[in-house]
Short mmCIF file of C-alpha atoms in Angstrom, two decimals:
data_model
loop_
_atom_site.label_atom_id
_atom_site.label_comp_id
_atom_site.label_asym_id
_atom_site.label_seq_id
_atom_site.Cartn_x
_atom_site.Cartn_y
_atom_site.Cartn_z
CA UNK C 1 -8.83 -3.42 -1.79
CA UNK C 2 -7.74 0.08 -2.11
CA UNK C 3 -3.75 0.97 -1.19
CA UNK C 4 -5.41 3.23 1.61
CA UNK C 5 -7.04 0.04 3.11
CA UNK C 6 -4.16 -2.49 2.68
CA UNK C 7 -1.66 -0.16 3.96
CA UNK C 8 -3.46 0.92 7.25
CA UNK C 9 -3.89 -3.34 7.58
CA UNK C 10 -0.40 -3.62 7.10
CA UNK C 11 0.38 -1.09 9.81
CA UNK C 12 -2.31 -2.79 11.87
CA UNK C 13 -1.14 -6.09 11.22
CA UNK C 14 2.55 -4.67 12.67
CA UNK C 15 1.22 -3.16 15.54
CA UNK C 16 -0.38 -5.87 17.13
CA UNK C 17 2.56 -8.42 15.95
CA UNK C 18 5.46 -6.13 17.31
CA UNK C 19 3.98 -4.14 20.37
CA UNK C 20 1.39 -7.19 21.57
CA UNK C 21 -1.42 -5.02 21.83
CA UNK C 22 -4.71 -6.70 23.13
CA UNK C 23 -7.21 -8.67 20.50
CA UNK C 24 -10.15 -6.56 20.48
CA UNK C 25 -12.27 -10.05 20.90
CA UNK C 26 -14.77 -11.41 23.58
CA UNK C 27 -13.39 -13.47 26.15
CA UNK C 28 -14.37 -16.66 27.87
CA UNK C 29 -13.11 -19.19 30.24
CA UNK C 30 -12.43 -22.89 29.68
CA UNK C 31 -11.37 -25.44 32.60
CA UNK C 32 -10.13 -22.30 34.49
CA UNK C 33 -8.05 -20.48 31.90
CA UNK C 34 -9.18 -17.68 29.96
CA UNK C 35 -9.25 -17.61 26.41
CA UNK C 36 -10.12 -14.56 23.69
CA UNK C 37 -12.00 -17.03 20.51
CA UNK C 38 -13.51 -15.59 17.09
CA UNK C 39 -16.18 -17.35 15.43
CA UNK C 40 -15.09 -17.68 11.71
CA UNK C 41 -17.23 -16.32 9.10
CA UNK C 42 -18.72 -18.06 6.33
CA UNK C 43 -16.10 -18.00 3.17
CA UNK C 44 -13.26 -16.60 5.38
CA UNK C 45 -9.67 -17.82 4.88
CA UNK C 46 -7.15 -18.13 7.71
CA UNK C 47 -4.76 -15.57 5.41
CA UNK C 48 -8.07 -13.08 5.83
CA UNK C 49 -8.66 -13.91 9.78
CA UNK C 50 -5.04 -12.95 10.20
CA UNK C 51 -5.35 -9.36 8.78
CA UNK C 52 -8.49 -8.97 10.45
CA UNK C 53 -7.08 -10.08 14.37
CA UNK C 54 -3.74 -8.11 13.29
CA UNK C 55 -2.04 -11.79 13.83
CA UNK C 56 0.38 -14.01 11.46
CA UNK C 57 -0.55 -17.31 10.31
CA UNK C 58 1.23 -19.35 12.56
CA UNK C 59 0.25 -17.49 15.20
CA UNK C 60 -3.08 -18.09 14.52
CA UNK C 61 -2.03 -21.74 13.74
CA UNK C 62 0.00 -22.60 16.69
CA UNK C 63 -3.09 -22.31 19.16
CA UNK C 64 -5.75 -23.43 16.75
CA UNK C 65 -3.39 -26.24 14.95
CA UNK C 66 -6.40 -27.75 13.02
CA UNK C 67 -6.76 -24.52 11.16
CA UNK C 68 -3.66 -25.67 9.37
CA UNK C 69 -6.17 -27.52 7.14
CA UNK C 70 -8.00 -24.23 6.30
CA UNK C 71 -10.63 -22.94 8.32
CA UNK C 72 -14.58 -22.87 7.92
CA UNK C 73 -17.61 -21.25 8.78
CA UNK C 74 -18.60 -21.82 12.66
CA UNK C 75 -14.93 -22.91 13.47
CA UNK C 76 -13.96 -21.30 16.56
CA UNK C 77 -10.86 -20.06 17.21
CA UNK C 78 -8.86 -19.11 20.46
CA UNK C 79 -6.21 -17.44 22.04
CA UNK C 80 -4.28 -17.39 25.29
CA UNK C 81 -5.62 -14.13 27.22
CA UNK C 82 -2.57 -13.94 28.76
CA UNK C 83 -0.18 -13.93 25.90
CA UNK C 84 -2.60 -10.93 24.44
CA UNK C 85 -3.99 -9.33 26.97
CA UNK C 86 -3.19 -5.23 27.43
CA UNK C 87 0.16 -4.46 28.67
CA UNK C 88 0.71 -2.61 31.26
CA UNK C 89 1.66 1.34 30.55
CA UNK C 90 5.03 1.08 32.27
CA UNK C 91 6.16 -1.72 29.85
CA UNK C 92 8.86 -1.17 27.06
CA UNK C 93 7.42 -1.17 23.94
CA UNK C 94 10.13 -3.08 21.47
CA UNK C 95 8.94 -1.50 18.37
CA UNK C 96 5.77 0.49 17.58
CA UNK C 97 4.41 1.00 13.72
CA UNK C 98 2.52 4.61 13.49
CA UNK C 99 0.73 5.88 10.38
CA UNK C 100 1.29 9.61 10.80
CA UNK C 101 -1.43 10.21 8.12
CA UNK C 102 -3.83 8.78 9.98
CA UNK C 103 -3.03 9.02 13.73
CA UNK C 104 -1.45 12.29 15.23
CA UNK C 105 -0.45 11.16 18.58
CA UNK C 106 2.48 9.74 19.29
CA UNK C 107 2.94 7.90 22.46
CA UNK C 108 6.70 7.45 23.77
CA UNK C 109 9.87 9.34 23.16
CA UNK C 110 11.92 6.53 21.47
CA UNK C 111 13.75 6.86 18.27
CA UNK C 112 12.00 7.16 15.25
CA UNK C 113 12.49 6.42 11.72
CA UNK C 114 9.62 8.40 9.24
CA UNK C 115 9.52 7.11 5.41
CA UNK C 116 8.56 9.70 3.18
CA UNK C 117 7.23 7.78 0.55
CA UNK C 118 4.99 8.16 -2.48
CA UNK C 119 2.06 6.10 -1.50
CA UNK C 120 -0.32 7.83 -3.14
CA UNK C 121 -3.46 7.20 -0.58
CA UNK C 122 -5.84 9.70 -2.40
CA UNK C 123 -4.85 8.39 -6.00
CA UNK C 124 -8.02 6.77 -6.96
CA UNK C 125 -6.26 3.68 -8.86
CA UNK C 126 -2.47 3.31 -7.38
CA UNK C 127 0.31 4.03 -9.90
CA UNK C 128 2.98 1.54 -10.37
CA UNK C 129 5.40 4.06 -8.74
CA UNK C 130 2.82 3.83 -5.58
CA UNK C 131 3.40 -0.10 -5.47
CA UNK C 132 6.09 -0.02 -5.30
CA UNK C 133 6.73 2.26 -2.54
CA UNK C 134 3.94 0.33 -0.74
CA UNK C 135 6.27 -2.94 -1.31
CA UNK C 136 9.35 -1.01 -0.15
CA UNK C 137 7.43 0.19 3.05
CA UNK C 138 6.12 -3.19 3.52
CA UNK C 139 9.69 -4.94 3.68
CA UNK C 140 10.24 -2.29 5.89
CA UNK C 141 7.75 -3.38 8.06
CA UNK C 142 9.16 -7.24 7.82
CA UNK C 143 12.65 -5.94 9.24
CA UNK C 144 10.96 -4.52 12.05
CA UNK C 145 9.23 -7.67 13.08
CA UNK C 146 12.25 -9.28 12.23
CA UNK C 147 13.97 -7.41 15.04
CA UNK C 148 11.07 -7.38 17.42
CA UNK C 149 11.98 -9.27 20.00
CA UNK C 150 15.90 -7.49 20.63
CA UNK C 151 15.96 -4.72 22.49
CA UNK C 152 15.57 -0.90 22.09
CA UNK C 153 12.50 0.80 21.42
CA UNK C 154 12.25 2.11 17.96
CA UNK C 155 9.08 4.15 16.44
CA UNK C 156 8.25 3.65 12.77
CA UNK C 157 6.06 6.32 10.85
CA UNK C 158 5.38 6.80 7.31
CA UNK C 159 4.06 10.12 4.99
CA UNK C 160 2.63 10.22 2.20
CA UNK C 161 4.60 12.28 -0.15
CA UNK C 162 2.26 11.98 -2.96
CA UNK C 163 0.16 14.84 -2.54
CA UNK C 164 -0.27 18.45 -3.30
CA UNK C 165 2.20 21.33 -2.41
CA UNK C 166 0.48 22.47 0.71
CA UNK C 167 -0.09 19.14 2.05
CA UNK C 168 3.55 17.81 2.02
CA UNK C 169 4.66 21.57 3.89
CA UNK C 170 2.60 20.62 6.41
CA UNK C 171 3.86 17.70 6.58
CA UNK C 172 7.26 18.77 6.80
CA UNK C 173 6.26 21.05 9.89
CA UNK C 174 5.09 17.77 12.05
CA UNK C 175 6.42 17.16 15.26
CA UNK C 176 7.37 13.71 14.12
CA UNK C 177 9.56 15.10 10.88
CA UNK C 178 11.09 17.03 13.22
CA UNK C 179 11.93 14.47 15.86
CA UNK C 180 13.23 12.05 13.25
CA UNK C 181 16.57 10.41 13.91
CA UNK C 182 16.56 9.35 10.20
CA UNK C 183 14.35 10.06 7.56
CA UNK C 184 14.18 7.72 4.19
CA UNK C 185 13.26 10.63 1.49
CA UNK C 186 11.23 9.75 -2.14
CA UNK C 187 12.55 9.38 -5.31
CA UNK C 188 11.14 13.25 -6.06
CA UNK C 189 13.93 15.13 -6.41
CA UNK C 190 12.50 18.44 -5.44
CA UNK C 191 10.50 16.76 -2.68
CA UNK C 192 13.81 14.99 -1.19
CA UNK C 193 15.38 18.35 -0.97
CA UNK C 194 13.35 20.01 0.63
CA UNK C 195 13.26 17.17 3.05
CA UNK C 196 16.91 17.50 3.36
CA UNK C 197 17.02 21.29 3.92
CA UNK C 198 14.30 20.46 6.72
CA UNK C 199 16.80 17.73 8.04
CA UNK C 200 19.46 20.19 7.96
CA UNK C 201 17.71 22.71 10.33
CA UNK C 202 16.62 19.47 12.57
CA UNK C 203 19.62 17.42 13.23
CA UNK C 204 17.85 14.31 11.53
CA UNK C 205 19.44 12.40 8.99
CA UNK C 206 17.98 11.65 5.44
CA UNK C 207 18.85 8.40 3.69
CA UNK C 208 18.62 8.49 -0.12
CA UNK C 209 17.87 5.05 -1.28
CA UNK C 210 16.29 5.56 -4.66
CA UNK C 211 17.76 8.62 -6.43
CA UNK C 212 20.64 7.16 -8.10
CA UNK C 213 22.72 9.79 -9.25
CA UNK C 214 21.84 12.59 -7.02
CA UNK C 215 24.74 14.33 -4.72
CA UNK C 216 23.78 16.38 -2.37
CA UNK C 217 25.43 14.12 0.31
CA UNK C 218 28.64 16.69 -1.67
CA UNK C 219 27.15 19.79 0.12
CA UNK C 220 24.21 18.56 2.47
CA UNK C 221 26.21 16.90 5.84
CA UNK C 222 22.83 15.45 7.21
CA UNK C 223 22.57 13.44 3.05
CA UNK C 224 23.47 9.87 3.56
CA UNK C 225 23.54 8.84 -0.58
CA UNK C 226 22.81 5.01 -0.33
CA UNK C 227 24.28 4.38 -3.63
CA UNK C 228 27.78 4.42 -4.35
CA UNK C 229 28.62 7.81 -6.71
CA UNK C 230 29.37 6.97 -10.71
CA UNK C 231 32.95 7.78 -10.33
CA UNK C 232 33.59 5.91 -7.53
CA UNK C 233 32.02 2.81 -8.78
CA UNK C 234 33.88 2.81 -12.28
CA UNK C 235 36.83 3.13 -10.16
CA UNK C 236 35.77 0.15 -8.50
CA UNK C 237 34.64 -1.85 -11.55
CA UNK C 238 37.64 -0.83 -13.36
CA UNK C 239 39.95 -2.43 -9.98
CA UNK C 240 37.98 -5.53 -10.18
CA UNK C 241 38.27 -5.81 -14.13
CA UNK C 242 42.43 -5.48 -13.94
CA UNK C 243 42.44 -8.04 -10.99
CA UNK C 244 40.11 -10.60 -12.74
CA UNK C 245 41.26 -9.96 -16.26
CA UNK C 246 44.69 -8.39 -16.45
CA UNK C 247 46.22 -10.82 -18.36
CA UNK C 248 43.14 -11.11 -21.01
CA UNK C 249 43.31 -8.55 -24.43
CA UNK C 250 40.02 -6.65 -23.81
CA UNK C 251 37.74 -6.43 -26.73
CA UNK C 252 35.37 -3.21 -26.77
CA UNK C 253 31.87 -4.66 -28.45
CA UNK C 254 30.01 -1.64 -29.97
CA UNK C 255 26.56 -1.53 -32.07
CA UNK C 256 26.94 1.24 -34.97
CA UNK C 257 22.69 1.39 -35.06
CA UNK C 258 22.52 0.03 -31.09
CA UNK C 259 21.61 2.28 -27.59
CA UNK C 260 25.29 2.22 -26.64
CA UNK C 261 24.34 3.42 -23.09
CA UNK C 262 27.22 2.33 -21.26
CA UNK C 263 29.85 4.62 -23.14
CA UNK C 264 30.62 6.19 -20.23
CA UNK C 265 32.18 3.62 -18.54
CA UNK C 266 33.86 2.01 -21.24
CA UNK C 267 35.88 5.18 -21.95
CA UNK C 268 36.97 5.10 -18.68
CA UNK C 269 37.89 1.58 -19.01
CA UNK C 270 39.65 1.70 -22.38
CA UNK C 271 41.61 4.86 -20.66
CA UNK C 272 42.20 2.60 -17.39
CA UNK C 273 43.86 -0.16 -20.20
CA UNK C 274 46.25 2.25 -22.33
CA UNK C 275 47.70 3.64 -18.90
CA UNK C 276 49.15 0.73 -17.96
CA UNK C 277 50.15 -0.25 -21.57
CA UNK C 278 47.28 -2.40 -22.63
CA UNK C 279 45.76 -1.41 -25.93
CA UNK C 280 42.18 -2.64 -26.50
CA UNK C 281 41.16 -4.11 -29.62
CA UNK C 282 37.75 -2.05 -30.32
CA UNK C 283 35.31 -3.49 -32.83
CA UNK C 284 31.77 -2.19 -34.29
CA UNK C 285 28.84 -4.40 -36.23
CA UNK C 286 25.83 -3.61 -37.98
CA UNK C 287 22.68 -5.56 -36.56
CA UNK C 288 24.19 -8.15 -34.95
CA UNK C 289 27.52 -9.47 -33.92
CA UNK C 290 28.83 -12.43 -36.53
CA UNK C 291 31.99 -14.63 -36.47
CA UNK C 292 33.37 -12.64 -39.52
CA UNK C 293 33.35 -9.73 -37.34
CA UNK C 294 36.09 -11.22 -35.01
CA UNK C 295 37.57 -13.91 -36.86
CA UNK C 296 40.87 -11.68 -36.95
CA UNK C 297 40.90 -12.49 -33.05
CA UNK C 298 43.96 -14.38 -33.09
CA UNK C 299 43.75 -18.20 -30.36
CA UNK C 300 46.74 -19.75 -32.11
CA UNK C 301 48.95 -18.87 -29.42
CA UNK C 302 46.58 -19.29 -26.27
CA UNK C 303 45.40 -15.65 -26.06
CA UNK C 304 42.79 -14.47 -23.98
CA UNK C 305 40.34 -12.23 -24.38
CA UNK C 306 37.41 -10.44 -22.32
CA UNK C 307 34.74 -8.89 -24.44
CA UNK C 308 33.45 -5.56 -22.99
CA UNK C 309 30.15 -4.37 -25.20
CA UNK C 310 28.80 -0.66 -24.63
CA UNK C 311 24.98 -1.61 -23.58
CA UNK C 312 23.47 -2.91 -20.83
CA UNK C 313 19.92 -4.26 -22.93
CA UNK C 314 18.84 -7.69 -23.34
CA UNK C 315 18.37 -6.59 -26.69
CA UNK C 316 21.55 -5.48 -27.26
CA UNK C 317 22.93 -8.78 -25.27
CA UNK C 318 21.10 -10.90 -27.86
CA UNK C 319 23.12 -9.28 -30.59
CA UNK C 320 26.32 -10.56 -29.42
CA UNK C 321 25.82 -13.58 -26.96
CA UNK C 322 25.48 -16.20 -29.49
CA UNK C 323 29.03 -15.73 -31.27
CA UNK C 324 30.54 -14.91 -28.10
CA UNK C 325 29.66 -18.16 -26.75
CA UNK C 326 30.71 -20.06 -30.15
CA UNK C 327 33.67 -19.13 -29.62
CA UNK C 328 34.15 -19.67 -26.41
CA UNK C 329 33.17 -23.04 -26.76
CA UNK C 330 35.39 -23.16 -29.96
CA UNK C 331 38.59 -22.09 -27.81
CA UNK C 332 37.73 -24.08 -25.19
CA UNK C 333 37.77 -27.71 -26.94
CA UNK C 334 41.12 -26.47 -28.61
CA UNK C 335 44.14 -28.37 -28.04
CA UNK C 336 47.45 -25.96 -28.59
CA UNK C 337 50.78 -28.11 -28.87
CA UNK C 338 54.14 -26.62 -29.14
CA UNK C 339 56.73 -27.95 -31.09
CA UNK C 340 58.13 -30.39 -28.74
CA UNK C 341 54.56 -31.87 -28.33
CA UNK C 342 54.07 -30.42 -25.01
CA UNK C 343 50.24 -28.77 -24.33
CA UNK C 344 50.49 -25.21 -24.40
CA UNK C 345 47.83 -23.14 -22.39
CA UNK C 346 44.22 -23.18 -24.21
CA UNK C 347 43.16 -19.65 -24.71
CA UNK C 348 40.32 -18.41 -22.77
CA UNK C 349 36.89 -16.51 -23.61
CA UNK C 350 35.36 -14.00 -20.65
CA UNK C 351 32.60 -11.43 -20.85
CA UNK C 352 32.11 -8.36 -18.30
CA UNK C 353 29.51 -6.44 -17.96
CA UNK C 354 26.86 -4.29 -16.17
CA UNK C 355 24.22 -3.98 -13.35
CA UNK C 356 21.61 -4.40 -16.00
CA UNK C 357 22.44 -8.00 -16.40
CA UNK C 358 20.96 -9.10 -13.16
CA UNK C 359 17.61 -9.18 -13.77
CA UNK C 360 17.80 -11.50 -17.25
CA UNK C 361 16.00 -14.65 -16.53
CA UNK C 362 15.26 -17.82 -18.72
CA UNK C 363 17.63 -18.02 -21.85
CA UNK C 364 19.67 -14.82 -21.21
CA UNK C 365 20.60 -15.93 -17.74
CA UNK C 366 21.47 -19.37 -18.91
CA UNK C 367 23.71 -17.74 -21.39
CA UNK C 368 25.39 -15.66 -18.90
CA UNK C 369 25.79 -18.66 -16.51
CA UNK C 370 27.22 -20.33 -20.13
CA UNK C 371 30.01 -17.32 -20.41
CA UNK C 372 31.22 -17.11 -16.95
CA UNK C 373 30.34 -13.66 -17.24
CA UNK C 374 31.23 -10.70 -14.40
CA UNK C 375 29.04 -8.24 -13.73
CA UNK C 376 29.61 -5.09 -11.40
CA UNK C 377 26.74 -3.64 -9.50
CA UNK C 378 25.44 -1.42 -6.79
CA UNK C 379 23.07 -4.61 -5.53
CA UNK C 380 22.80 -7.85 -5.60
CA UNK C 381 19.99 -10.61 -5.62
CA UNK C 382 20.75 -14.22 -5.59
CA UNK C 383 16.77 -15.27 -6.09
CA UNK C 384 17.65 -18.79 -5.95
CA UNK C 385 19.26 -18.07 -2.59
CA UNK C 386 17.52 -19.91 1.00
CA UNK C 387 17.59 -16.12 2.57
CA UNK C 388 15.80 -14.81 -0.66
CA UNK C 389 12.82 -17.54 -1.19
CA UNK C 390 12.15 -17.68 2.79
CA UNK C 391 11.39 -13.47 2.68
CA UNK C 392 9.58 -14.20 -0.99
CA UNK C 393 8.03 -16.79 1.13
CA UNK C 394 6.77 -14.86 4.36
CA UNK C 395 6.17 -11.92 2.15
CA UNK C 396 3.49 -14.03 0.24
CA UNK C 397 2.17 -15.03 3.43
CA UNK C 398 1.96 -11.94 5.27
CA UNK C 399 0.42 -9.63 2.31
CA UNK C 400 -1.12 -12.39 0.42
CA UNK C 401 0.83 -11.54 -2.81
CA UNK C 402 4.12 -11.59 -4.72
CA UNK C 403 6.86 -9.51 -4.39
CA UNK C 404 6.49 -7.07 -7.27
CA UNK C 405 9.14 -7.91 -9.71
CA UNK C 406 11.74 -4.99 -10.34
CA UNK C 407 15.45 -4.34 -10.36
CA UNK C 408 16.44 -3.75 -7.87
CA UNK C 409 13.49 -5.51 -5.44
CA UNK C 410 11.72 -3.19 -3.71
CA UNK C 411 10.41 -5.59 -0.87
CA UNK C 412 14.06 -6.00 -0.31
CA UNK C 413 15.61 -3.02 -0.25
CA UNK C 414 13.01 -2.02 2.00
CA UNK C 415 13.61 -4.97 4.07
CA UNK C 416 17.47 -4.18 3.93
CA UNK C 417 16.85 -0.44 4.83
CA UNK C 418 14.81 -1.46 7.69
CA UNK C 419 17.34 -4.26 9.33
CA UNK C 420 20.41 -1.32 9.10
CA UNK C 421 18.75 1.58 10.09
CA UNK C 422 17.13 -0.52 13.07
CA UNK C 423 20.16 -1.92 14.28
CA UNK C 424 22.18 1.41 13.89
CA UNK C 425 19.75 3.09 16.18
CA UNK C 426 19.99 0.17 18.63
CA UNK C 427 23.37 -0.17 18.41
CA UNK C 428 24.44 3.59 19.40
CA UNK C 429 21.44 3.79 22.10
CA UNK C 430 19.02 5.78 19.84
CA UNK C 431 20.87 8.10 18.13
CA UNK C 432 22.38 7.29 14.61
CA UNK C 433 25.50 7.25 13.30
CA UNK C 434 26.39 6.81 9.48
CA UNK C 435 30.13 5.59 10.44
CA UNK C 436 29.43 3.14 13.02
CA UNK C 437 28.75 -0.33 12.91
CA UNK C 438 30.58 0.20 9.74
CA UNK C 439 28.95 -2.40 7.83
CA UNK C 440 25.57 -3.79 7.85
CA UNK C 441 25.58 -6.46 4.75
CA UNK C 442 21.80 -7.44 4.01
CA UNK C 443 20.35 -9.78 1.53
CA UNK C 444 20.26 -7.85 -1.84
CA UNK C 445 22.46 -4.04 -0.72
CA UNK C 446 25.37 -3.81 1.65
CA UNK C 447 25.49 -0.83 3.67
CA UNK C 448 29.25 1.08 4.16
CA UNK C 449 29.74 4.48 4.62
CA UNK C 450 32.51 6.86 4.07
CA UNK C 451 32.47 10.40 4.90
CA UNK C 452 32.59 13.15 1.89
CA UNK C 453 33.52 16.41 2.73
CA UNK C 454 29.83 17.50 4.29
CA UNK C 455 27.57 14.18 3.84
CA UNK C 456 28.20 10.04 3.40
CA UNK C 457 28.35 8.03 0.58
CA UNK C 458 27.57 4.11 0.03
CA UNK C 459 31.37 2.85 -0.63
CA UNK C 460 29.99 -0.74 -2.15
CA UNK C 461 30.10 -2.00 -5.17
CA UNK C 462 29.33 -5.81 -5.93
CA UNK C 463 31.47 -8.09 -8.71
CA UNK C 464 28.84 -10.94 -9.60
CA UNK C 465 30.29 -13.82 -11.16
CA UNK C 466 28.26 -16.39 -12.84
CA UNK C 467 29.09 -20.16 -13.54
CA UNK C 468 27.99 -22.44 -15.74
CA UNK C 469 26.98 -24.94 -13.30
CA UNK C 470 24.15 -22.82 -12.04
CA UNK C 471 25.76 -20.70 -9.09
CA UNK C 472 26.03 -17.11 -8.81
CA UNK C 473 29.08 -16.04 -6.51
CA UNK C 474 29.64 -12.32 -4.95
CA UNK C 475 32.08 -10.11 -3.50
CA UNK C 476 32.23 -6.64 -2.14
CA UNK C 477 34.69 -4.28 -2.67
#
């Protein structure tokens, strides 16, 4: 199916689920009450019936329960005419999903949110970039249902952004860009600013959720930058590093032939140490970490230290995890006595490191749960979590496939974006404010905005700490 087709079923899926628009099916009456029913075809599958009527699966199971077995050709199915049946025009619509590429009228004057996203609908074979935006819209799309039911009319419309010059213009001159309480821009930067230089001239806002490093939010004051800024989150890192590890020597890991990437912040680190009279011991290896390499690491006395290494990689991880963990263990089944006999303190072993780390899996996570190591990062996915499977869950039911894999999730940041910018506009009665509710807290980013000098910028930063029994812990800061 082509990304044109399964987005406009997406959106059609939405519409009927959120906004209880009619079934467009034949109607009959049994014992007095009226039904709509829908003959199934042969080789149909209750997950296909569902996109088709523009209903969920247990929708489609709770009047029809036998279809819970699977469904099969002649099976008829039915549904309350009075639970779908046209509302009337007067009626509040709770939330209404609009494809502005493919529909140009608009029919209330609620709130709306537009995502300007790169779905690339004329791309004859979808790029990965395109999925992805397709799986951030369609978390989106889950929030919304999500919030259905509350109160407070919001309108949801989405742009392709993935198109020539003179197409995305024009698209910046629609009635509906224009309108926009909030607009979520693309990760082009060029496209994004022109967005927010549109925003600028309309009173919208534009939320920045995928350009990382970008700060307009310094200049623009409609630029809400999703992501907390560099500095601020070594700041933050560096706070949570001192109160986890201030009495631990740090140990700066660095490859001599490795990628190193993460220099940046360990400067700022080892310059965070020496002001407050700590002097990290700094050591460099050829290939891969060995024991000779820090066998002048002195335990005799029940020192602790926290290695810090200067990449973010797996590959670079493999290098040093091994030895790390020897001798970790090593320290760990070490019995120090003083000289009256009494057990001193055993010396301890801690690794911290980076954002990166959150998406090892198999062996490399095990090792990390093995170390106790800390991680700092902008987002944060417990995958094992109840809250994460059930979306993984409904996701798989709703679209009929997995959530593509990528760090962070794009489902879920979608599905994140969706539940605070939903609940903003509800809570301030359809205008939106960046400062209030201060925080919304979602399943994989956390939402908390402080004002710079013309924009906002994200103010969260996670510390991840894994344990060796298994559990991943959090906490913002």
């Amino acid at each position: 199916m082509s990304i044109l087709r399964r987005l406009t079923s997406v959106i059609a899926a939405l519409a009927c689920i959120v906004s209880a628009m009619a079934l467009d099916l034949p109607v009959k009456t049994l014992k007095g009450t009226k039904y709509y029913y829908y003959k199934v075809k042969k080789n149909e599958t209750v997950y296909g019936v569902s996109k088709k009527l523009g209903l969920t699966r247990d929708e489609i199971v709770s009047h029809n329960p036998a279809a819970d077995d699977g469904i099969k050709k002649g099976m008829v199915l039915y549904f309350p005419y009075e639970e779908y049946a046209p509302k009337p025009a007067e009626e509040v619509v709770v939330a209404e999903v609009v494809d502005t590429v493919l529909v140009d009228t608009v029919v209330s004057k609620s709130p709306s949110i537009v995502l300007m996203l790169p779905f690339g609908l004329d791309n004859a074979e979808p790029s990965r970039r395109n999925k992805l935006a397709l799986d951030f819209y369609k978390g989106f799309l889950m929030a919304a249902d999500t919030l259905a039911s509350r109160k407070g009319a919001v309108e949801l419309h989405a742009i392709d952004t993935d198109v020539d010059e003179a197409t995305f213009k024009a698209a910046l001159q629609r009635d509906v860009v224009k309108d926009a309480a909030v607009i979520v821009a693309p990760d082009n930067e060029d496209a994004y600013r022109a967005i927010a230089d549109a925003a600028l001239d309309n009173d919208s806002y534009v939320l920045n959720v995928f350009l990382v490093a970008d700060s307009l939010y310094a200049t623009n004051p409609r630029v809400l930058q999703a992501n907390i800024p560099h500095r601020d989150m070594y700041r933050l890192a560096a706070d949570a590093f001192e109160a986890d590890y201030g009495d631990y020597i740090p140990v700066i890991l660095r490859s001599r032939n490795g990628r190193n990437e993460k220099d940046a912040f360990v400067t700022y680190l080892v310059e965070r140490c020496r002001n407050r009279g700590v002097s990290p011991i700094e050591i460099s290896y050829e290939n891969n970490l060995v024991s000779a390499d820090i066998e002048s690491l002195d335990v005799s006395g029940g020192q602790s230290y926290v290695f810090v290494p200067s990449s973010g990689s797996l590959a670079e991880f493999n290098k040093f995890a091994y030895v790390v963990k020897s001798l970790r263990d090593r320290v760990a089944m070490t019995v120090l006595t003083g000289e009256d006999g009494a057990e001193l303190p055993r010396a301890r072993v801690a690794v911290f490191g980076y954002p990166d780390w959150t998406a090892f899996r198999g062996d490399a996570l095990d090792t990390l749960q093995k170390l106790e190591a800390t991680v700092y990062s902008r987002f944060f996915d417990n995958f094992g979590s109840f809250d994460s499977r059930t979306l993984q869950a409904n996701f798989r039911r709703w679209y009929g496939q997995d959530i593509i894999e990528s760090i962070p999730s794009q489902a879920m940041l979608g599905y994140d974006t969706g539940c605070f910018l939903i609940k903003n506009l509800r809570a301030n009665e359809g205008t939106f404010d960046p400062l209030s509710p201060r925080t919304y807290t979602g399943l994989q980013s956390t939402f908390d905005f402080d004002k710079s000098a013309q924009g906002y910028y994200n103010s969260v930063l996670y510390i991840i700490r894994y344990a060796p029994d298994g559990t991943i812990s959090q906490r913002v800061i």
